[in-house]
Amino acid sequence: MAELRYIDAINQAHHEEFARDERVVILGEDVGRKGGVFGATAGLLEKYGEGRVIDAPLAESSIAGVAIGMAANGLRPIAEFQFADFIHPAFNQIVSEAARLRYRSNNAFGCPVVFRAPWGGSHGTALYHSQSIEAFYAHVPGLKVVAPSTPADAKGLLKAAVRDPDPVLFLEHKRMYRLVKGEVPDGDHLVPIGPSVVRRPGRDLSLFAYGWMLHEALQAAATVSAEGIDVEVVDVRTLAPLDRETVLRSVAKTNRALIVYEDNRFGGYGAELAALIAEEAFYDLDAPVIRLAGPDVPGIPFAKPLEEWFSIDRTKIAEAIRRLAAL
Amino acid sequence: MAELRYIDAINQAHHEEFARDERVVILGEDVGRKGGVFGATAGLLEKYGEGRVIDAPLAESSIAGVAIGMAANGLRPIAEFQFADFIHPAFNQIVSEAARLRYRSNNAFGCPVVFRAPWGGSHGTALYHSQSIEAFYAHVPGLKVVAPSTPADAKGLLKAAVRDPDPVLFLEHKRMYRLVKGEVPDGDHLVPIGPSVVRRPGRDLSLFAYGWMLHEALQAAATVSAEGIDVEVVDVRTLAPLDRETVLRSVAKTNRALIVYEDNRFGGYGAELAALIAEEAFYDLDAPVIRLAGPDVPGIPFAKPLEEWFSIDRTKIAEAIRRLAAL
Amino acid sequence: MGAMEAKATTTAARHRQLGLSDQDVLEMYYYIALARGLDERMWALQRAGKAMFVISGPGHEGCQVAAMWPMDRARDWFVPFYRSIAACLVKGMTPTDILLGLFARATDPSSGGRQMPGHYGHPRVKILSTSSPVGTQYPHAVGIAYAAKLRQTGEVTMTAIGDGGTSQGDVHEAMNWAGIYRLPVLFVVENNGYAISVPLHKQVAGGSIAARAAGYGFPGVVADGSDVLECYRVAKEAYNRAKRGEGPTLLEFTVPRLGSHSSDDQQERYRTKDEIEADRARDPLRVFGAYLEGIGLLTAQRRAEIAARVRREIDEATDAAERAPDPEPASAARYVFFEEG
Amino acid sequence: MGAMEAKATTTAARHRQLGLSDQDVLEMYYYIALARGLDERMWALQRAGKAMFVISGPGHEGCQVAAMWPMDRARDWFVPFYRSIAACLVKGMTPTDILLGLFARATDPSSGGRQMPGHYGHPRVKILSTSSPVGTQYPHAVGIAYAAKLRQTGEVTMTAIGDGGTSQGDVHEAMNWAGIYRLPVLFVVENNGYAISVPLHKQVAGGSIAARAAGYGFPGVVADGSDVLECYRVAKEAYNRAKRGEGPTLLEFTVPRLGSHSSDDQQERYRTKDEIEADRARDPLRVFGAYLEGIGLLTAQRRAEIAARVRREIDEATDAAERAPDPEPASAARYVFFEEG
Ligand SMILES: Cc1ncc(C[n+]2csc(CCOP(=O)(O)OP(=O)(O)O)c2C)c(N)n1
Ligand SMILES: Cc1ncc(C[n+]2csc(CCOP(=O)(O)OP(=O)(O)O)c2C)c(N)n1
Ligand SMILES: [Mg+2]
Ligand SMILES: [Mg+2]
């Protein structure tokens, strides 16, 4: 057991998978000489050389498309998008190609590619360096989407993603890279893609979150527990395919559901969680399913007062908890 | 009042707007000489010439991006994507640019572009000529999304979209082009972007649908009414921004909600409707909010037996109505 | 003309100078005729209501057979587009494989009936599954070639697209990658002058697709798609360059489009009768046939033999494909993700 | 050297032969100095904790001022990228406009404090709002140019991007459009040899960006970005071509990157000291200053005057921008869609 920062856990996962399987390669902007703009790939070029650690041209569609071809010919590519905001040019390659290759070929071809993307809002990252993209991709059958919120999960899920026979979108919340530390089991630590996990058991209501929001949620839960509200916090660390059972079990226990996400509210990932609960757990519910999410404006503005207006934090979450608990 | 086919109503709207405002131009693959692969733009080239009716290169990202530039310099472009399935290469231009230009420039620049896309499943159109794309775009603040289901709405909403100061994604369900006929008011017929409409009043449950699904839903409602189930059918003809009031008013009246969409179920547009109802109309509900939608496979397969397995039709809808009415 | 003279002529014949045996060129002619025959059969079946949709490549067969000829059928990779019937046949797909796709049967090797006709793919003969979005295949071919180079497998990868497809950003991005890493990939462009109804001058700025290769630091060549031997010559050269590790080549083949874009299109609505007529003179089946006849290789008897063989194979393929079972409805739920078997 | 000789020299001077007055070149020098001064000020403010982020263009100013010089400041369009400070200043933005963006103030004309610094835009001087995704601006410039041609406004549109940006599909698609319709657009590429840490040889296959223009049927030229007059010469020629309706030109300016990519980057981690040092010799401020000094135009006194003016303007701009109000929190809800005012 070692305590690692989130970014170091991701870096370790890369090093271990590169050492384990020579078919593993990485392509992305600045992943080589610079080791990635956040350092996720630091040390790989020196160890594994330019053949496997590829400083790609500035063209995301080709980063995805070339990775798909590499996978078809025996490699296990990791495609890094420098920011999730810049995955958009690759939308067609990921949605039309990576997610559909196995299905359209009736299992003749697969697409074992990991698409990594630093995502979510941080301080001063504004419209184009802060986007939440999970709703776009969790909706795409054939694609798996994970969003680990702890260093241990980041390492374990990334290693599992690299070994997965299908395409996985791996979302790393920028805010956590250096801020979040945690114990990471030694050895070949794997976390299966799929299961959600209860981070904090509670009786009064179920709070569903992922990524950075999970940490804000845990803080809020601690705050309100002093007020006598006992919140169960569920970490939806795999967004697709979703672990429905864990979600429904928690609601069956607490009879109240609060869904927190920092993406724009309308049509965001939390809508699916709410819809699932409203259909499958309706008779368990004692109150409306509440969503707390970012406002429906095109992006997080840069200026501090505007950024704060937009951002979901422990204070806003605590208010929502009190509101739901009182219903 | 004239009876028109859906496709003819769209063609008329183009002709009228081209005649009304010389700033209106259209760019897309085969929109000129051929008049569009579905005939939506037939006759425009002959009347308005190559300057305003542009047979674009086969490059969707540039079709969107060039349209954005045209709009910035005084034109009112209509960008046609030959099939909604092929809008994906333009995802970045539409989401990062068109939808954000006004917000990011603090109202200094606008983006009055209409993005037209024939969408949805039809017979034998398979994985890449049948996609439902509304969930991706209805989630994007700054973008309006409409999906008319009648010739009158198709004409009125398209004309309204062309005159809108902001970007509008205009979804035309392929299945309706030649199949659906209807009365279209004469003259300068406009339908405002925003309001949903109750197509069939009913007491027992509310069914929400749009596009082709609305027609299947109306058929199903007719079937079950013979069995004594009185369904209210709401046409969500503007997907974003959503007319919440009409949705909530209907649920308040019937106390039951069924949401039908042909897109993949998980994270589809219907999830937002369900989430809205579960949060805002919870105390009105006598039963779970039910969604009937396409299975979560990467696309509609081509072979008839597979296509039928996937597709939502009046029979499956009638069954869902009976199920919900019995709860 | 007697057999003796024929032999005499062929020793000096163009194809011999290119290192092609008489056997080779007769086989090439057979593949062109087979692809054309399949093509006609598919349209006939569509008109008869037995197929929902046809998209094929009449006029494109010559350059496809020629470009595929130097490739190692078993070891090299092909990343096709919807017109690549002839190329796929040479690579190893059978007429039955093609028609199983037309009828969307469960045993269709391309997709098990899941995709529209014309979306070829075949793992055993290393033909990557085709999708519909134009242009996406170019980066895939580059990725395959990158893997081949990194793993030192010696595989060459060929991909194909139309003139319209070259406008896509993906094509630029792919050629840039291939140029940077000098990858063993052949970028084929089958230029038939139209993207559905959009003519070349509204599609390709500057008018030459081959000319773009220079901007990426590798050769681009144009060849007349009706001149099968010239297509072979440039393809063979490109193949050898790739084998020698000298990087990619862009091969632009100018071909006639001897029909409408697909069974959903009527080219008479945007092309003149004269233009459509004029294209017939460029039919590679005719032109190559005339060459073989001229040198006495394609005698009336041989022509009849080949025609009979083609008809027989297509008839057998049609029967086999028609008899094949439809996919089970519930099977549509399978293979969203990996499954054994 | 006395004023007389100075005058004598300048009549024969290069800039005169290009039709530039002494006044012109001194003003060009002033803009380069102003942009550089602003640049240094922004980094100082960032280090002092008064700004969160800086991205600027030290080394790029010469070609930017030169390329913008022939443009009609009021009537022509500019579609910038994040390094375009000098170009935006010449086009009509003020140092205060730039710093209001740095401090994200409510009165920032580019975005009202909504975007990160370096995302310029200004409706009055016809600078289109900049976003972050690299490459998207090229098709926008083409659309603006298409509208100008259709509406016969006579407007010329200039856009700019870096060497790395040319790898994007959008850049290919945009140049193809511009070539097909012979649009009045200038495609500027400011080639500083790096995309953050990725060097040109891993970015641009073939090594020449200008060479790609030939593939689209229009001229592509390279000019040394340190040679301000040469940059002006090629830009003026391109501008005139556009004005004459002869279509687009690709202008590649090779420039030094005299700093890290942005305040989030440390170039010492991927560039050698020698290389960074060597770049200083290519500083356009130095090189152009030396030229003006050599012909006696930039006397010690004039140099001091310009330096003082630049410092005064930047000090005033800094004060004005620092004093400007922050945006109101609730204002973040506005302008998702059109609103009056
Ligand atoms: C991304 C995308 N956009 C549009 C289409 C619709 N479409 C299919 S084929 C075609 C024309 C292709 O022309 P070209 O590349 O010249 O090939 P050809 O059919 O002429 O052989 C178009 C527009 C598509 N399949 N994919
Ligand atoms: C689509 C996209 N991908 C990645 C980035 C991140 N990014 C910002 S600038 C940059 C490098 C740009 O290099 P170049 O085009 O040469 O311009 P330079 O900064 O060198 O002037 C990158 C990768 C981005 N902004 N947009
Ligand atoms: Mg073509
Ligand atoms: Mg650069």
Short mmCIF file of N, CA and C in Angstrom, two decimals, chain A residues 25 27 50-52 54-57 59-63 65-66 68-70 72-75 92-93 96-97 101-109 141-144 165-166 241, chain C residues 77 106 109-112 114-115 122-123 127-131 133 136 139-140 142-144 146-148 150-151 155 170 173 176-177 180-181 332-339 341:
data_model
loop_
_atom_site.label_atom_id
_atom_site.label_comp_id
_atom_site.label_asym_id
_atom_site.label_seq_id
_atom_site.Cartn_x
_atom_site.Cartn_y
_atom_site.Cartn_z
N VAL A 25 0.69 0.65 -26.81
CA VAL A 25 1.33 1.87 -27.31
C VAL A 25 0.45 3.05 -26.89
N LEU A 27 -0.59 7.14 -28.14
CA LEU A 27 -0.46 8.22 -29.11
C LEU A 27 -1.29 9.39 -28.63
N GLU A 50 10.28 5.82 -29.20
CA GLU A 50 9.35 6.57 -30.04
C GLU A 50 8.37 5.68 -30.79
N GLY A 51 8.71 4.41 -30.94
CA GLY A 51 7.80 3.51 -31.65
C GLY A 51 6.51 3.29 -30.89
N ARG A 52 6.62 3.19 -29.58
CA ARG A 52 5.44 2.89 -28.75
C ARG A 52 4.88 4.13 -28.05
N ILE A 54 4.07 7.83 -28.94
CA ILE A 54 3.99 8.60 -30.17
C ILE A 54 3.46 10.01 -29.94
N ASP A 55 4.33 11.01 -30.17
CA ASP A 55 3.91 12.40 -30.17
C ASP A 55 3.13 12.66 -31.46
N ALA A 56 1.83 12.59 -31.36
CA ALA A 56 0.98 12.62 -32.55
C ALA A 56 0.85 14.02 -33.13
N PRO A 57 0.55 14.09 -34.43
CA PRO A 57 0.19 15.37 -35.03
C PRO A 57 -1.06 15.94 -34.33
N ALA A 59 -4.19 16.47 -34.45
CA ALA A 59 -5.36 16.10 -35.24
C ALA A 59 -6.09 14.96 -34.54
N GLU A 60 -7.07 15.32 -33.75
CA GLU A 60 -7.72 14.32 -32.88
C GLU A 60 -8.45 13.23 -33.64
N SER A 61 -9.07 13.58 -34.78
CA SER A 61 -9.80 12.55 -35.51
C SER A 61 -8.84 11.44 -35.92
N SER A 62 -7.65 11.82 -36.33
CA SER A 62 -6.67 10.80 -36.73
C SER A 62 -6.09 10.08 -35.52
N ILE A 63 -6.01 10.77 -34.39
CA ILE A 63 -5.51 10.08 -33.19
C ILE A 63 -6.45 8.91 -32.87
N GLY A 65 -8.70 7.56 -35.11
CA GLY A 65 -8.78 6.69 -36.28
C GLY A 65 -7.54 5.80 -36.45
N VAL A 66 -6.37 6.38 -36.22
CA VAL A 66 -5.14 5.60 -36.32
C VAL A 66 -5.10 4.55 -35.20
N ILE A 68 -7.62 3.05 -33.91
CA ILE A 68 -8.54 1.97 -34.31
C ILE A 68 -7.84 1.00 -35.27
N GLY A 69 -7.10 1.55 -36.22
CA GLY A 69 -6.36 0.71 -37.15
C GLY A 69 -5.26 -0.08 -36.46
N MET A 70 -4.56 0.57 -35.53
CA MET A 70 -3.52 -0.13 -34.78
C MET A 70 -4.11 -1.33 -34.04
N ALA A 72 -6.75 -2.98 -34.81
CA ALA A 72 -7.15 -4.01 -35.77
C ALA A 72 -5.95 -4.87 -36.18
N ASN A 73 -4.77 -4.32 -36.04
CA ASN A 73 -3.58 -5.08 -36.44
C ASN A 73 -2.70 -5.44 -35.25
N GLY A 74 -3.32 -5.74 -34.13
CA GLY A 74 -2.59 -6.42 -33.06
C GLY A 74 -2.00 -5.57 -31.97
N LEU A 75 -2.17 -4.25 -32.01
CA LEU A 75 -1.65 -3.43 -30.92
C LEU A 75 -2.76 -3.16 -29.90
N ASN A 92 -16.73 11.42 -34.65
CA ASN A 92 -17.13 10.48 -35.71
C ASN A 92 -16.34 9.18 -35.62
N GLN A 93 -15.03 9.27 -35.45
CA GLN A 93 -14.21 8.06 -35.37
C GLN A 93 -14.59 7.21 -34.15
N SER A 96 -18.89 6.41 -34.72
CA SER A 96 -19.23 5.65 -35.92
C SER A 96 -18.33 4.43 -36.10
N GLU A 97 -17.10 4.53 -35.65
CA GLU A 97 -16.13 3.47 -35.94
C GLU A 97 -15.80 2.61 -34.71
N LEU A 101 -17.48 -1.13 -34.60
CA LEU A 101 -16.71 -2.09 -35.40
C LEU A 101 -17.07 -3.54 -35.07
N ARG A 102 -17.15 -3.87 -33.79
CA ARG A 102 -17.45 -5.25 -33.44
C ARG A 102 -18.87 -5.62 -33.87
N TYR A 103 -19.81 -4.73 -33.57
CA TYR A 103 -21.21 -5.04 -33.87
C TYR A 103 -21.43 -5.17 -35.38
N ARG A 104 -20.91 -4.22 -36.12
CA ARG A 104 -21.16 -4.22 -37.57
C ARG A 104 -20.46 -5.36 -38.28
N SER A 105 -19.37 -5.87 -37.69
CA SER A 105 -18.66 -6.99 -38.33
C SER A 105 -19.11 -8.32 -37.72
N ASN A 106 -20.16 -8.28 -36.92
CA ASN A 106 -20.70 -9.51 -36.34
C ASN A 106 -19.62 -10.27 -35.57
N ASN A 107 -18.82 -9.51 -34.84
CA ASN A 107 -17.77 -10.06 -33.97
C ASN A 107 -16.49 -10.47 -34.70
N ALA A 108 -16.40 -10.14 -35.98
CA ALA A 108 -15.19 -10.51 -36.72
C ALA A 108 -14.00 -9.63 -36.32
N PHE A 109 -14.28 -8.35 -36.07
CA PHE A 109 -13.22 -7.42 -35.66
C PHE A 109 -13.60 -6.77 -34.33
N PRO A 141 -23.89 2.85 -27.42
CA PRO A 141 -23.68 1.41 -27.19
C PRO A 141 -22.42 0.94 -27.91
N GLY A 142 -21.70 0.04 -27.25
CA GLY A 142 -20.45 -0.45 -27.84
C GLY A 142 -19.24 0.24 -27.25
N LEU A 143 -19.49 1.30 -26.49
CA LEU A 143 -18.40 2.04 -25.86
C LEU A 143 -18.57 1.95 -24.35
N LYS A 144 -17.47 1.68 -23.64
CA LYS A 144 -17.52 1.70 -22.19
C LYS A 144 -16.97 3.03 -21.71
N PRO A 165 -11.21 -6.01 -24.19
CA PRO A 165 -11.25 -6.26 -25.64
C PRO A 165 -12.06 -5.22 -26.42
N ASP A 166 -12.69 -4.28 -25.71
CA ASP A 166 -13.55 -3.30 -26.37
C ASP A 166 -13.10 -1.87 -26.05
N PRO A 241 -21.04 0.30 -19.23
CA PRO A 241 -22.42 -0.05 -18.85
C PRO A 241 -22.64 0.19 -17.37
N TRP C 77 -2.91 -6.27 -46.06
CA TRP C 77 -4.21 -5.78 -45.59
C TRP C 77 -4.90 -4.95 -46.67
N ALA C 106 -27.50 -14.65 -42.61
CA ALA C 106 -26.79 -14.87 -41.34
C ALA C 106 -25.32 -15.20 -41.57
N PRO C 109 -20.18 -13.02 -44.45
CA PRO C 109 -18.93 -12.87 -43.67
C PRO C 109 -18.62 -11.42 -43.33
N SER C 110 -19.20 -10.49 -44.06
CA SER C 110 -18.90 -9.08 -43.81
C SER C 110 -19.57 -8.58 -42.54
N SER C 111 -20.82 -8.99 -42.34
CA SER C 111 -21.54 -8.41 -41.19
C SER C 111 -22.68 -9.30 -40.67
N GLY C 112 -22.81 -10.51 -41.19
CA GLY C 112 -23.92 -11.34 -40.76
C GLY C 112 -25.27 -10.72 -41.08
N ARG C 114 -25.94 -7.57 -41.01
CA ARG C 114 -26.22 -6.38 -40.21
C ARG C 114 -26.05 -5.08 -40.98
N GLN C 115 -25.15 -5.08 -41.98
CA GLN C 115 -24.91 -3.85 -42.73
C GLN C 115 -25.58 -3.89 -44.10
N HIS C 122 -13.71 -8.98 -44.09
CA HIS C 122 -13.44 -10.40 -44.02
C HIS C 122 -12.15 -10.63 -43.24
N PRO C 123 -12.28 -11.12 -42.01
CA PRO C 123 -11.07 -11.24 -41.19
C PRO C 123 -10.05 -12.22 -41.77
N ILE C 127 -9.45 -8.23 -44.84
CA ILE C 127 -10.18 -7.06 -45.35
C ILE C 127 -10.91 -6.47 -44.16
N LEU C 128 -10.54 -5.24 -43.77
CA LEU C 128 -11.17 -4.62 -42.60
C LEU C 128 -12.62 -4.27 -42.91
N SER C 129 -13.47 -4.44 -41.90
CA SER C 129 -14.89 -4.12 -42.03
C SER C 129 -15.10 -2.67 -42.48
N THR C 130 -15.96 -2.50 -43.49
CA THR C 130 -16.26 -1.18 -44.05
C THR C 130 -17.45 -0.56 -43.33
N SER C 131 -17.40 0.75 -43.10
CA SER C 131 -18.56 1.47 -42.57
C SER C 131 -19.08 2.37 -43.68
N PRO C 133 -19.56 6.04 -43.29
CA PRO C 133 -19.03 7.40 -43.34
C PRO C 133 -17.78 7.48 -44.21
N THR C 136 -13.36 7.73 -43.18
CA THR C 136 -12.85 7.18 -41.91
C THR C 136 -11.86 6.05 -42.13
N PRO C 139 -7.54 6.80 -42.02
CA PRO C 139 -6.75 6.67 -40.77
C PRO C 139 -6.65 5.22 -40.29
N HIS C 140 -7.68 4.42 -40.54
CA HIS C 140 -7.59 3.01 -40.12
C HIS C 140 -6.44 2.32 -40.85
N VAL C 142 -3.83 3.64 -42.01
CA VAL C 142 -2.57 4.17 -41.48
C VAL C 142 -2.23 3.48 -40.16
N GLY C 143 -3.21 3.26 -39.33
CA GLY C 143 -2.98 2.58 -38.06
C GLY C 143 -2.52 1.14 -38.27
N ILE C 144 -3.14 0.49 -39.22
CA ILE C 144 -2.75 -0.89 -39.54
C ILE C 144 -1.30 -0.90 -40.03
N TYR C 146 0.99 1.35 -39.42
CA TYR C 146 1.89 1.69 -38.32
C TYR C 146 2.21 0.44 -37.50
N ALA C 147 1.16 -0.32 -37.21
CA ALA C 147 1.35 -1.55 -36.43
C ALA C 147 2.25 -2.52 -37.19
N ALA C 148 2.06 -2.62 -38.49
CA ALA C 148 2.88 -3.52 -39.31
C ALA C 148 4.35 -3.11 -39.24
N LEU C 150 5.81 -1.23 -36.82
CA LEU C 150 6.31 -1.39 -35.45
C LEU C 150 6.58 -2.87 -35.15
N ARG C 151 5.67 -3.71 -35.59
CA ARG C 151 5.80 -5.15 -35.32
C ARG C 151 6.66 -5.86 -36.37
N GLU C 155 3.84 -6.51 -43.59
CA GLU C 155 2.54 -6.33 -44.26
C GLU C 155 2.47 -4.97 -44.95
N ASP C 170 -10.30 13.67 -42.60
CA ASP C 170 -9.62 12.42 -42.23
C ASP C 170 -8.58 12.00 -43.27
N GLU C 173 -5.49 14.11 -42.68
CA GLU C 173 -4.83 13.71 -41.44
C GLU C 173 -4.11 12.37 -41.60
N ASN C 176 -0.98 12.78 -43.79
CA ASN C 176 0.08 13.44 -43.02
C ASN C 176 0.79 12.44 -42.10
N TRP C 177 0.02 11.63 -41.40
CA TRP C 177 0.62 10.58 -40.55
C TRP C 177 1.52 9.65 -41.38
N ILE C 180 4.74 11.32 -42.32
CA ILE C 180 5.65 11.53 -41.19
C ILE C 180 6.38 10.23 -40.83
N TYR C 181 5.64 9.12 -40.80
CA TYR C 181 6.24 7.85 -40.37
C TYR C 181 6.62 6.93 -41.53
N ALA C 332 -29.68 -10.09 -32.89
CA ALA C 332 -29.34 -8.66 -33.00
C ALA C 332 -28.81 -8.09 -31.69
N ALA C 333 -29.07 -8.81 -30.60
CA ALA C 333 -28.59 -8.32 -29.29
C ALA C 333 -27.12 -8.66 -29.06
N ARG C 334 -26.57 -9.49 -29.93
CA ARG C 334 -25.22 -9.99 -29.66
C ARG C 334 -24.11 -9.09 -30.18
N TYR C 335 -22.93 -9.28 -29.59
CA TYR C 335 -21.69 -8.64 -30.06
C TYR C 335 -21.69 -7.12 -29.94
N VAL C 336 -22.41 -6.60 -28.95
CA VAL C 336 -22.22 -5.18 -28.61
C VAL C 336 -20.82 -5.04 -28.02
N PHE C 337 -20.50 -6.04 -27.19
CA PHE C 337 -19.16 -6.17 -26.66
C PHE C 337 -18.65 -7.57 -26.97
N PHE C 338 -17.40 -7.82 -26.64
CA PHE C 338 -16.78 -9.09 -26.93
C PHE C 338 -17.57 -10.27 -26.37
N GLU C 339 -17.72 -11.30 -27.17
CA GLU C 339 -18.28 -12.57 -26.69
C GLU C 339 -17.44 -13.69 -27.25
N GLY C 341 -16.71 -16.94 -29.18
CA GLY C 341 -17.42 -17.52 -30.33
C GLY C 341 -17.98 -16.45 -31.22
#
